[in-house]
Amino acid sequence: MMKNTLKDAALILVDIQNDFCPDGALAVAEGDQIVAVVNRMMRVFPLVISTQDWHPPNHISFKEQGGPWPPHCVRGTRGAELHPALKTETIKYYFRKASSADKDAYSEFEGVDENNRKLDEVLKSLGVRKLFVAGLATDYCVLATVLDGLENGYEVYAVTDAMRAVNVNPDDGEKALEEMAAKGARLVKSDEILKGSKPASAAAR
Ligand code: VGL
Ligand code: ZN
C-alpha cells in the first residue's frame, strides 16, 4: 500500500517524553507503549524528526500560574527528556516548543530546532510533502500538529496505534481522531506502513 511512497515523507515524533509516560508529571495512560511501535517504524522513513515540550519553571500552562496543567516538561529536567527506550540514531532534527513563560503552544509548527529554524521551513527545504505523525498526546500536541500540517499543505497521516491521549474526558482521544479525519488527515496503522515499505537507506537520511 505504501510502497515507494515514503521518499518525500517525514516521521514526526511528538513529545515522547518521560513526563507524558506512566509515573510522569502529566502521565498519559500507556504513553510508554508507543515507544516500541515508533522504534519499529523509524527504519522505513528517510527522515525522522523528534519534538519536545520545553517549558520554563514558571510556565503559564502550569496550575500555579492559573493554567490547566501540573508542572511538566520543565526544560533541563528528567521529565523533559525523551523516553530512554526511544531509539535516537536515525533522528535528524530535534524541535522544542512552548519555551517562553508567557505563551503556550501545542503545535510543533511553533517550535524551533537548535538553529532556531521553524519546522515548516526545515520540511519545505528538504522537499517533504507527507507527514506521518505519532506521539503524545493524541488530544493536544498530536492533534494540533496534524491540523497545522494540513493547513501548511502537507499530506498528513496520523498513525493511530503510535499515539495515546490524555483523555481529560474519556472520549477526547476518539474525538481528536475524528477531527483529524474530518479535516483531511488519513488515519493509518503502523503495520500498514511497514508492510509495503523497504528500510530507508542510511544515505537518504
Ligand atoms: C501536551 C498538555 C500540555 C502535549 C503538552 O504534548 O500533548 N499536552 N502540554
Ligand atoms: Zn506542556
JSON list of C-alpha atoms and ligand atoms in Angstrom, two decimals:
[
{"chain": "A", "resi": 1, "resn": "MET", "atom": "CA", "xyz": [0.00, 0.00, 0.00]},
{"chain": "A", "resi": 2, "resn": "MET", "atom": "CA", "xyz": [2.72, 2.43, 0.98]},
{"chain": "A", "resi": 3, "resn": "LYS", "atom": "CA", "xyz": [5.28, 1.09, -1.48]},
{"chain": "A", "resi": 4, "resn": "ASN", "atom": "CA", "xyz": [7.60, 3.76, -2.82]},
{"chain": "A", "resi": 5, "resn": "THR", "atom": "CA", "xyz": [5.55, 6.46, -1.23]},
{"chain": "A", "resi": 6, "resn": "LEU", "atom": "CA", "xyz": [7.80, 7.36, 1.67]},
{"chain": "A", "resi": 7, "resn": "LYS", "atom": "CA", "xyz": [10.53, 9.07, -0.36]},
{"chain": "A", "resi": 8, "resn": "ASP", "atom": "CA", "xyz": [9.15, 12.52, 0.38]},
{"chain": "A", "resi": 9, "resn": "ALA", "atom": "CA", "xyz": [7.80, 11.62, 3.82]},
{"chain": "A", "resi": 10, "resn": "ALA", "atom": "CA", "xyz": [8.88, 12.53, 7.32]},
{"chain": "A", "resi": 11, "resn": "LEU", "atom": "CA", "xyz": [8.04, 10.76, 10.57]},
{"chain": "A", "resi": 12, "resn": "ILE", "atom": "CA", "xyz": [7.26, 13.33, 13.27]},
{"chain": "A", "resi": 13, "resn": "LEU", "atom": "CA", "xyz": [7.63, 12.00, 16.82]},
{"chain": "A", "resi": 14, "resn": "VAL", "atom": "CA", "xyz": [5.66, 14.33, 19.04]},
{"chain": "A", "resi": 15, "resn": "ASP", "atom": "CA", "xyz": [6.78, 14.83, 22.65]},
{"chain": "A", "resi": 16, "resn": "ILE", "atom": "CA", "xyz": [7.69, 11.25, 23.60]},
{"chain": "A", "resi": 17, "resn": "GLN", "atom": "CA", "xyz": [8.93, 12.50, 26.95]},
{"chain": "A", "resi": 18, "resn": "ASN", "atom": "CA", "xyz": [9.12, 11.00, 30.44]},
{"chain": "A", "resi": 19, "resn": "ASP", "atom": "CA", "xyz": [6.54, 13.37, 31.90]},
{"chain": "A", "resi": 20, "resn": "PHE", "atom": "CA", "xyz": [3.90, 12.09, 29.43]},
{"chain": "A", "resi": 21, "resn": "CYS", "atom": "CA", "xyz": [4.61, 8.46, 30.30]},
{"chain": "A", "resi": 22, "resn": "PRO", "atom": "CA", "xyz": [3.36, 6.46, 33.33]},
{"chain": "A", "resi": 23, "resn": "ASP", "atom": "CA", "xyz": [4.85, 7.95, 36.55]},
{"chain": "A", "resi": 24, "resn": "GLY", "atom": "CA", "xyz": [5.46, 11.24, 34.76]},
{"chain": "A", "resi": 25, "resn": "ALA", "atom": "CA", "xyz": [4.14, 14.61, 35.93]},
{"chain": "A", "resi": 26, "resn": "LEU", "atom": "CA", "xyz": [1.41, 14.66, 33.27]},
{"chain": "A", "resi": 27, "resn": "ALA", "atom": "CA", "xyz": [1.12, 10.93, 32.74]},
{"chain": "A", "resi": 28, "resn": "VAL", "atom": "CA", "xyz": [-0.71, 9.65, 29.68]},
{"chain": "A", "resi": 29, "resn": "ALA", "atom": "CA", "xyz": [-2.09, 6.12, 30.16]},
{"chain": "A", "resi": 30, "resn": "GLU", "atom": "CA", "xyz": [0.07, 3.66, 28.17]},
{"chain": "A", "resi": 31, "resn": "GLY", "atom": "CA", "xyz": [2.16, 6.54, 26.86]},
{"chain": "A", "resi": 32, "resn": "ASP", "atom": "CA", "xyz": [5.27, 4.38, 27.03]},
{"chain": "A", "resi": 33, "resn": "GLN", "atom": "CA", "xyz": [3.67, 1.64, 24.92]},
{"chain": "A", "resi": 34, "resn": "ILE", "atom": "CA", "xyz": [4.13, 3.63, 21.74]},
{"chain": "A", "resi": 35, "resn": "VAL", "atom": "CA", "xyz": [7.92, 3.58, 22.03]},
{"chain": "A", "resi": 36, "resn": "ALA", "atom": "CA", "xyz": [8.34, 0.05, 20.61]},
{"chain": "A", "resi": 37, "resn": "VAL", "atom": "CA", "xyz": [5.94, 0.92, 17.80]},
{"chain": "A", "resi": 38, "resn": "VAL", "atom": "CA", "xyz": [7.78, 4.07, 16.72]},
{"chain": "A", "resi": 39, "resn": "ASN", "atom": "CA", "xyz": [11.16, 2.34, 17.07]},
{"chain": "A", "resi": 40, "resn": "ARG", "atom": "CA", "xyz": [9.94, -0.20, 14.51]},
{"chain": "A", "resi": 41, "resn": "MET", "atom": "CA", "xyz": [8.57, 2.44, 12.17]},
{"chain": "A", "resi": 42, "resn": "MET", "atom": "CA", "xyz": [11.66, 4.65, 12.07]},
{"chain": "A", "resi": 43, "resn": "ARG", "atom": "CA", "xyz": [13.71, 2.45, 9.80]},
{"chain": "A", "resi": 44, "resn": "VAL", "atom": "CA", "xyz": [11.43, 2.86, 6.77]},
{"chain": "A", "resi": 45, "resn": "PHE", "atom": "CA", "xyz": [11.49, 6.67, 6.86]},
{"chain": "A", "resi": 46, "resn": "PRO", "atom": "CA", "xyz": [14.18, 8.69, 5.12]},
{"chain": "A", "resi": 47, "resn": "LEU", "atom": "CA", "xyz": [13.64, 11.49, 7.66]},
{"chain": "A", "resi": 48, "resn": "VAL", "atom": "CA", "xyz": [12.77, 11.26, 11.35]},
{"chain": "A", "resi": 49, "resn": "ILE", "atom": "CA", "xyz": [12.12, 14.33, 13.49]},
{"chain": "A", "resi": 50, "resn": "SER", "atom": "CA", "xyz": [11.61, 14.44, 17.25]},
{"chain": "A", "resi": 51, "resn": "THR", "atom": "CA", "xyz": [9.98, 17.21, 19.27]},
{"chain": "A", "resi": 52, "resn": "GLN", "atom": "CA", "xyz": [9.81, 18.20, 22.92]},
{"chain": "A", "resi": 53, "resn": "ASP", "atom": "CA", "xyz": [7.51, 20.23, 25.10]},
{"chain": "A", "resi": 54, "resn": "TRP", "atom": "CA", "xyz": [10.07, 22.51, 26.75]},
{"chain": "A", "resi": 55, "resn": "HIS", "atom": "CA", "xyz": [8.76, 24.80, 29.45]},
{"chain": "A", "resi": 56, "resn": "PRO", "atom": "CA", "xyz": [10.45, 27.23, 31.83]},
{"chain": "A", "resi": 57, "resn": "PRO", "atom": "CA", "xyz": [9.69, 26.54, 35.54]},
{"chain": "A", "resi": 58, "resn": "ASN", "atom": "CA", "xyz": [7.10, 29.36, 35.73]},
{"chain": "A", "resi": 59, "resn": "HIS", "atom": "CA", "xyz": [5.23, 28.48, 32.54]},
{"chain": "A", "resi": 60, "resn": "ILE", "atom": "CA", "xyz": [1.76, 29.93, 32.00]},
{"chain": "A", "resi": 61, "resn": "SER", "atom": "CA", "xyz": [0.21, 26.48, 31.41]},
{"chain": "A", "resi": 62, "resn": "PHE", "atom": "CA", "xyz": [1.05, 25.39, 34.99]},
{"chain": "A", "resi": 63, "resn": "LYS", "atom": "CA", "xyz": [-1.63, 25.45, 37.71]},
{"chain": "A", "resi": 64, "resn": "GLU", "atom": "CA", "xyz": [0.39, 27.83, 39.93]},
{"chain": "A", "resi": 65, "resn": "GLN", "atom": "CA", "xyz": [0.20, 30.39, 37.11]},
{"chain": "A", "resi": 66, "resn": "GLY", "atom": "CA", "xyz": [-3.51, 29.79, 36.53]},
{"chain": "A", "resi": 67, "resn": "GLY", "atom": "CA", "xyz": [-3.06, 27.26, 33.76]},
{"chain": "A", "resi": 68, "resn": "PRO", "atom": "CA", "xyz": [-4.69, 23.85, 33.31]},
{"chain": "A", "resi": 69, "resn": "TRP", "atom": "CA", "xyz": [-1.73, 21.52, 33.89]},
{"chain": "A", "resi": 70, "resn": "PRO", "atom": "CA", "xyz": [0.54, 20.34, 36.67]},
{"chain": "A", "resi": 71, "resn": "PRO", "atom": "CA", "xyz": [4.13, 21.44, 36.07]},
{"chain": "A", "resi": 72, "resn": "HIS", "atom": "CA", "xyz": [5.57, 19.20, 33.35]},
{"chain": "A", "resi": 73, "resn": "CYS", "atom": "CA", "xyz": [8.40, 19.06, 30.82]},
{"chain": "A", "resi": 74, "resn": "VAL", "atom": "CA", "xyz": [10.41, 21.72, 32.62]},
{"chain": "A", "resi": 75, "resn": "ARG", "atom": "CA", "xyz": [13.46, 22.36, 30.45]},
{"chain": "A", "resi": 76, "resn": "GLY", "atom": "CA", "xyz": [16.58, 20.52, 31.57]},
{"chain": "A", "resi": 77, "resn": "THR", "atom": "CA", "xyz": [14.76, 18.11, 33.92]},
{"chain": "A", "resi": 78, "resn": "ARG", "atom": "CA", "xyz": [14.46, 14.35, 33.58]},
{"chain": "A", "resi": 79, "resn": "GLY", "atom": "CA", "xyz": [10.74, 14.70, 32.92]},
{"chain": "A", "resi": 80, "resn": "ALA", "atom": "CA", "xyz": [11.50, 16.74, 29.81]},
{"chain": "A", "resi": 81, "resn": "GLU", "atom": "CA", "xyz": [13.92, 14.15, 28.41]},
{"chain": "A", "resi": 82, "resn": "LEU", "atom": "CA", "xyz": [12.84, 11.79, 25.68]},
{"chain": "A", "resi": 83, "resn": "HIS", "atom": "CA", "xyz": [11.79, 8.33, 26.88]},
{"chain": "A", "resi": 84, "resn": "PRO", "atom": "CA", "xyz": [15.02, 6.40, 27.46]},
{"chain": "A", "resi": 85, "resn": "ALA", "atom": "CA", "xyz": [13.94, 3.47, 25.24]},
{"chain": "A", "resi": 86, "resn": "LEU", "atom": "CA", "xyz": [13.31, 5.70, 22.22]},
{"chain": "A", "resi": 87, "resn": "LYS", "atom": "CA", "xyz": [15.90, 4.94, 19.55]},
{"chain": "A", "resi": 88, "resn": "THR", "atom": "CA", "xyz": [17.57, 8.17, 18.55]},
{"chain": "A", "resi": 89, "resn": "GLU", "atom": "CA", "xyz": [20.13, 7.03, 15.96]},
{"chain": "A", "resi": 90, "resn": "THR", "atom": "CA", "xyz": [18.01, 7.98, 12.97]},
{"chain": "A", "resi": 91, "resn": "ILE", "atom": "CA", "xyz": [16.56, 11.19, 14.42]},
{"chain": "A", "resi": 92, "resn": "LYS", "atom": "CA", "xyz": [17.93, 14.01, 12.33]},
{"chain": "A", "resi": 93, "resn": "TYR", "atom": "CA", "xyz": [16.30, 17.09, 13.84]},
{"chain": "A", "resi": 94, "resn": "TYR", "atom": "CA", "xyz": [15.08, 17.99, 17.30]},
{"chain": "A", "resi": 95, "resn": "PHE", "atom": "CA", "xyz": [12.49, 20.70, 17.80]},
{"chain": "A", "resi": 96, "resn": "ARG", "atom": "CA", "xyz": [11.37, 22.30, 21.05]},
{"chain": "A", "resi": 97, "resn": "LYS", "atom": "CA", "xyz": [8.27, 24.38, 21.67]},
{"chain": "A", "resi": 98, "resn": "ALA", "atom": "CA", "xyz": [6.44, 26.43, 24.33]},
{"chain": "A", "resi": 99, "resn": "SER", "atom": "CA", "xyz": [9.74, 27.66, 25.73]},
{"chain": "A", "resi": 100, "resn": "SER", "atom": "CA", "xyz": [8.73, 31.16, 26.82]},
{"chain": "A", "resi": 101, "resn": "ALA", "atom": "CA", "xyz": [6.95, 31.63, 30.15]},
{"chain": "A", "resi": 102, "resn": "ASP", "atom": "CA", "xyz": [4.01, 33.68, 28.89]},
{"chain": "A", "resi": 103, "resn": "LYS", "atom": "CA", "xyz": [2.85, 31.62, 25.92]},
{"chain": "A", "resi": 104, "resn": "ASP", "atom": "CA", "xyz": [1.72, 28.01, 25.49]},
{"chain": "A", "resi": 105, "resn": "ALA", "atom": "CA", "xyz": [1.86, 26.12, 22.21]},
{"chain": "A", "resi": 106, "resn": "TYR", "atom": "CA", "xyz": [0.57, 22.67, 21.29]},
{"chain": "A", "resi": 107, "resn": "SER", "atom": "CA", "xyz": [1.55, 22.57, 17.62]},
{"chain": "A", "resi": 108, "resn": "GLU", "atom": "CA", "xyz": [5.09, 21.50, 16.78]},
{"chain": "A", "resi": 109, "resn": "PHE", "atom": "CA", "xyz": [4.96, 24.01, 13.93]},
{"chain": "A", "resi": 110, "resn": "GLU", "atom": "CA", "xyz": [5.52, 26.63, 16.64]},
{"chain": "A", "resi": 111, "resn": "GLY", "atom": "CA", "xyz": [8.78, 25.04, 17.76]},
{"chain": "A", "resi": 112, "resn": "VAL", "atom": "CA", "xyz": [12.35, 25.66, 16.64]},
{"chain": "A", "resi": 113, "resn": "ASP", "atom": "CA", "xyz": [15.39, 23.45, 16.16]},
{"chain": "A", "resi": 114, "resn": "GLU", "atom": "CA", "xyz": [18.87, 24.04, 17.56]},
{"chain": "A", "resi": 115, "resn": "ASN", "atom": "CA", "xyz": [19.50, 26.55, 14.75]},
{"chain": "A", "resi": 116, "resn": "ASN", "atom": "CA", "xyz": [16.31, 28.43, 15.54]},
{"chain": "A", "resi": 117, "resn": "ARG", "atom": "CA", "xyz": [14.62, 27.18, 12.38]},
{"chain": "A", "resi": 118, "resn": "LYS", "atom": "CA", "xyz": [10.88, 26.53, 12.30]},
{"chain": "A", "resi": 119, "resn": "LEU", "atom": "CA", "xyz": [9.57, 23.07, 11.44]},
{"chain": "A", "resi": 120, "resn": "ASP", "atom": "CA", "xyz": [7.80, 24.18, 8.26]},
{"chain": "A", "resi": 121, "resn": "GLU", "atom": "CA", "xyz": [10.96, 25.84, 6.98]},
{"chain": "A", "resi": 122, "resn": "VAL", "atom": "CA", "xyz": [13.06, 22.73, 7.52]},
{"chain": "A", "resi": 123, "resn": "LEU", "atom": "CA", "xyz": [10.46, 20.39, 5.98]},
{"chain": "A", "resi": 124, "resn": "LYS", "atom": "CA", "xyz": [9.98, 22.58, 2.90]},
{"chain": "A", "resi": 125, "resn": "SER", "atom": "CA", "xyz": [13.73, 22.98, 2.42]},
{"chain": "A", "resi": 126, "resn": "LEU", "atom": "CA", "xyz": [14.03, 19.17, 2.33]},
{"chain": "A", "resi": 127, "resn": "GLY", "atom": "CA", "xyz": [11.16, 18.70, -0.12]},
{"chain": "A", "resi": 128, "resn": "VAL", "atom": "CA", "xyz": [8.97, 16.87, 2.37]},
{"chain": "A", "resi": 129, "resn": "ARG", "atom": "CA", "xyz": [5.34, 16.56, 1.27]},
{"chain": "A", "resi": 130, "resn": "LYS", "atom": "CA", "xyz": [3.95, 13.85, 3.56]},
{"chain": "A", "resi": 131, "resn": "LEU", "atom": "CA", "xyz": [3.92, 13.83, 7.33]},
{"chain": "A", "resi": 132, "resn": "PHE", "atom": "CA", "xyz": [3.38, 10.73, 9.45]},
{"chain": "A", "resi": 133, "resn": "VAL", "atom": "CA", "xyz": [2.57, 11.90, 12.96]},
{"chain": "A", "resi": 134, "resn": "ALA", "atom": "CA", "xyz": [2.90, 9.80, 16.12]},
{"chain": "A", "resi": 135, "resn": "GLY", "atom": "CA", "xyz": [3.43, 10.57, 19.79]},
{"chain": "A", "resi": 136, "resn": "LEU", "atom": "CA", "xyz": [1.89, 12.21, 22.85]},
{"chain": "A", "resi": 137, "resn": "ALA", "atom": "CA", "xyz": [-0.67, 13.30, 23.32]},
{"chain": "A", "resi": 138, "resn": "THR", "atom": "CA", "xyz": [-3.35, 12.49, 20.73]},
{"chain": "A", "resi": 139, "resn": "ASP", "atom": "CA", "xyz": [-5.80, 15.11, 22.03]},
{"chain": "A", "resi": 140, "resn": "TYR", "atom": "CA", "xyz": [-3.32, 18.00, 22.40]},
{"chain": "A", "resi": 141, "resn": "CYS", "atom": "CA", "xyz": [0.02, 18.25, 20.66]},
{"chain": "A", "resi": 142, "resn": "VAL", "atom": "CA", "xyz": [-0.55, 15.47, 18.13]},
{"chain": "A", "resi": 143, "resn": "LEU", "atom": "CA", "xyz": [-3.94, 16.93, 17.16]},
{"chain": "A", "resi": 144, "resn": "ALA", "atom": "CA", "xyz": [-2.59, 20.48, 16.85]},
{"chain": "A", "resi": 145, "resn": "THR", "atom": "CA", "xyz": [0.41, 19.30, 14.81]},
{"chain": "A", "resi": 146, "resn": "VAL", "atom": "CA", "xyz": [-1.76, 17.24, 12.44]},
{"chain": "A", "resi": 147, "resn": "LEU", "atom": "CA", "xyz": [-4.13, 20.18, 11.84]},
{"chain": "A", "resi": 148, "resn": "ASP", "atom": "CA", "xyz": [-1.25, 22.62, 11.32]},
{"chain": "A", "resi": 149, "resn": "GLY", "atom": "CA", "xyz": [0.36, 20.17, 8.91]},
{"chain": "A", "resi": 150, "resn": "LEU", "atom": "CA", "xyz": [-2.81, 20.10, 6.84]},
{"chain": "A", "resi": 151, "resn": "GLU", "atom": "CA", "xyz": [-3.03, 23.90, 6.90]},
{"chain": "A", "resi": 152, "resn": "ASN", "atom": "CA", "xyz": [0.56, 24.14, 5.76]},
{"chain": "A", "resi": 153, "resn": "GLY", "atom": "CA", "xyz": [-0.22, 21.99, 2.71]},
{"chain": "A", "resi": 154, "resn": "TYR", "atom": "CA", "xyz": [1.15, 18.58, 3.71]},
{"chain": "A", "resi": 155, "resn": "GLU", "atom": "CA", "xyz": [-0.48, 15.23, 3.15]},
{"chain": "A", "resi": 156, "resn": "VAL", "atom": "CA", "xyz": [-0.87, 14.13, 6.75]},
{"chain": "A", "resi": 157, "resn": "TYR", "atom": "CA", "xyz": [-1.13, 10.61, 8.15]},
{"chain": "A", "resi": 158, "resn": "ALA", "atom": "CA", "xyz": [-1.99, 10.04, 11.81]},
{"chain": "A", "resi": 159, "resn": "VAL", "atom": "CA", "xyz": [-0.52, 6.72, 12.99]},
{"chain": "A", "resi": 160, "resn": "THR", "atom": "CA", "xyz": [-3.26, 5.71, 15.40]},
{"chain": "A", "resi": 161, "resn": "ASP", "atom": "CA", "xyz": [-1.51, 2.85, 17.22]},
{"chain": "A", "resi": 162, "resn": "ALA", "atom": "CA", "xyz": [1.54, 5.05, 17.81]},
{"chain": "A", "resi": 163, "resn": "MET", "atom": "CA", "xyz": [-0.21, 7.69, 19.90]},
{"chain": "A", "resi": 164, "resn": "ARG", "atom": "CA", "xyz": [-2.09, 7.91, 23.20]},
{"chain": "A", "resi": 165, "resn": "ALA", "atom": "CA", "xyz": [-4.47, 10.52, 24.63]},
{"chain": "A", "resi": 166, "resn": "VAL", "atom": "CA", "xyz": [-4.60, 12.43, 27.93]},
{"chain": "A", "resi": 167, "resn": "ASN", "atom": "CA", "xyz": [-8.40, 11.92, 27.94]},
{"chain": "A", "resi": 168, "resn": "VAL", "atom": "CA", "xyz": [-9.40, 14.59, 30.45]},
{"chain": "A", "resi": 169, "resn": "ASN", "atom": "CA", "xyz": [-12.82, 13.46, 29.19]},
{"chain": "A", "resi": 170, "resn": "PRO", "atom": "CA", "xyz": [-12.78, 9.75, 28.37]},
{"chain": "A", "resi": 171, "resn": "ASP", "atom": "CA", "xyz": [-13.50, 10.19, 24.65]},
{"chain": "A", "resi": 172, "resn": "ASP", "atom": "CA", "xyz": [-11.15, 13.10, 23.93]},
{"chain": "A", "resi": 173, "resn": "GLY", "atom": "CA", "xyz": [-8.75, 10.85, 22.04]},
{"chain": "A", "resi": 174, "resn": "GLU", "atom": "CA", "xyz": [-11.51, 9.42, 19.85]},
{"chain": "A", "resi": 175, "resn": "LYS", "atom": "CA", "xyz": [-12.86, 12.90, 19.16]},
{"chain": "A", "resi": 176, "resn": "ALA", "atom": "CA", "xyz": [-9.40, 14.13, 18.25]},
{"chain": "A", "resi": 177, "resn": "LEU", "atom": "CA", "xyz": [-9.03, 11.34, 15.67]},
{"chain": "A", "resi": 178, "resn": "GLU", "atom": "CA", "xyz": [-12.45, 12.19, 14.24]},
{"chain": "A", "resi": 179, "resn": "GLU", "atom": "CA", "xyz": [-11.46, 15.83, 13.93]},
{"chain": "A", "resi": 180, "resn": "MET", "atom": "CA", "xyz": [-8.19, 14.95, 12.21]},
{"chain": "A", "resi": 181, "resn": "ALA", "atom": "CA", "xyz": [-10.03, 12.75, 9.70]},
{"chain": "A", "resi": 182, "resn": "ALA", "atom": "CA", "xyz": [-12.78, 15.34, 9.13]},
{"chain": "A", "resi": 183, "resn": "LYS", "atom": "CA", "xyz": [-10.13, 17.95, 8.25]},
{"chain": "A", "resi": 184, "resn": "GLY", "atom": "CA", "xyz": [-8.41, 15.63, 5.77]},
{"chain": "A", "resi": 185, "resn": "ALA", "atom": "CA", "xyz": [-5.84, 13.60, 7.67]},
{"chain": "A", "resi": 186, "resn": "ARG", "atom": "CA", "xyz": [-5.62, 9.90, 6.91]},
{"chain": "A", "resi": 187, "resn": "LEU", "atom": "CA", "xyz": [-5.75, 7.52, 9.86]},
{"chain": "A", "resi": 188, "resn": "VAL", "atom": "CA", "xyz": [-3.32, 4.61, 9.42]},
{"chain": "A", "resi": 189, "resn": "LYS", "atom": "CA", "xyz": [-1.86, 1.80, 11.49]},
{"chain": "A", "resi": 190, "resn": "SER", "atom": "CA", "xyz": [1.87, 1.28, 11.76]},
{"chain": "A", "resi": 191, "resn": "ASP", "atom": "CA", "xyz": [1.53, -2.22, 10.24]},
{"chain": "A", "resi": 192, "resn": "GLU", "atom": "CA", "xyz": [0.09, -0.78, 7.03]},
{"chain": "A", "resi": 193, "resn": "ILE", "atom": "CA", "xyz": [3.11, 1.49, 6.71]},
{"chain": "A", "resi": 194, "resn": "LEU", "atom": "CA", "xyz": [5.61, -1.27, 7.45]},
{"chain": "A", "resi": 195, "resn": "LYS", "atom": "CA", "xyz": [4.00, -3.87, 5.22]},
{"chain": "A", "resi": 196, "resn": "GLY", "atom": "CA", "xyz": [4.89, -2.48, 1.81]},
{"chain": "A", "resi": 197, "resn": "SER", "atom": "CA", "xyz": [7.98, -0.49, 2.80]},
{"chain": "A", "resi": 198, "resn": "LYS", "atom": "CA", "xyz": [11.64, -1.28, 2.47]},
{"chain": "A", "resi": 199, "resn": "PRO", "atom": "CA", "xyz": [14.10, 0.06, 5.03]},
{"chain": "A", "resi": 200, "resn": "ALA", "atom": "CA", "xyz": [15.22, 3.56, 4.05]},
{"chain": "A", "resi": 201, "resn": "SER", "atom": "CA", "xyz": [18.88, 3.68, 3.17]},
{"chain": "A", "resi": 202, "resn": "ALA", "atom": "CA", "xyz": [21.13, 5.39, 5.66]},
{"chain": "A", "resi": 203, "resn": "ALA", "atom": "CA", "xyz": [22.30, 7.63, 2.81]},
{"chain": "A", "resi": 204, "resn": "ALA", "atom": "CA", "xyz": [18.80, 9.02, 2.40]},
{"chain": "A", "resi": 205, "resn": "ARG", "atom": "CA", "xyz": [18.93, 10.27, 5.93]},
{"chain": "B", "resi": 1, "resn": "VGL", "atom": "C1", "xyz": [0.90, 18.44, 25.81]},
{"chain": "B", "resi": 1, "resn": "VGL", "atom": "C2", "xyz": [-0.52, 19.05, 27.50]},
{"chain": "B", "resi": 1, "resn": "VGL", "atom": "C3", "xyz": [0.35, 20.03, 27.91]},
{"chain": "B", "resi": 1, "resn": "VGL", "atom": "C4", "xyz": [1.21, 17.52, 24.67]},
{"chain": "B", "resi": 1, "resn": "VGL", "atom": "C5", "xyz": [1.78, 19.42, 26.19]},
{"chain": "B", "resi": 1, "resn": "VGL", "atom": "O1", "xyz": [2.42, 17.35, 24.32]},
{"chain": "B", "resi": 1, "resn": "VGL", "atom": "O2", "xyz": [0.26, 16.94, 24.10]},
{"chain": "B", "resi": 1, "resn": "VGL", "atom": "N1", "xyz": [-0.25, 18.26, 26.47]},
{"chain": "B", "resi": 1, "resn": "VGL", "atom": "N2", "xyz": [1.48, 20.22, 27.25]},
{"chain": "B", "resi": 2, "resn": "ZN", "atom": "ZN", "xyz": [3.05, 21.47, 28.01]}
]
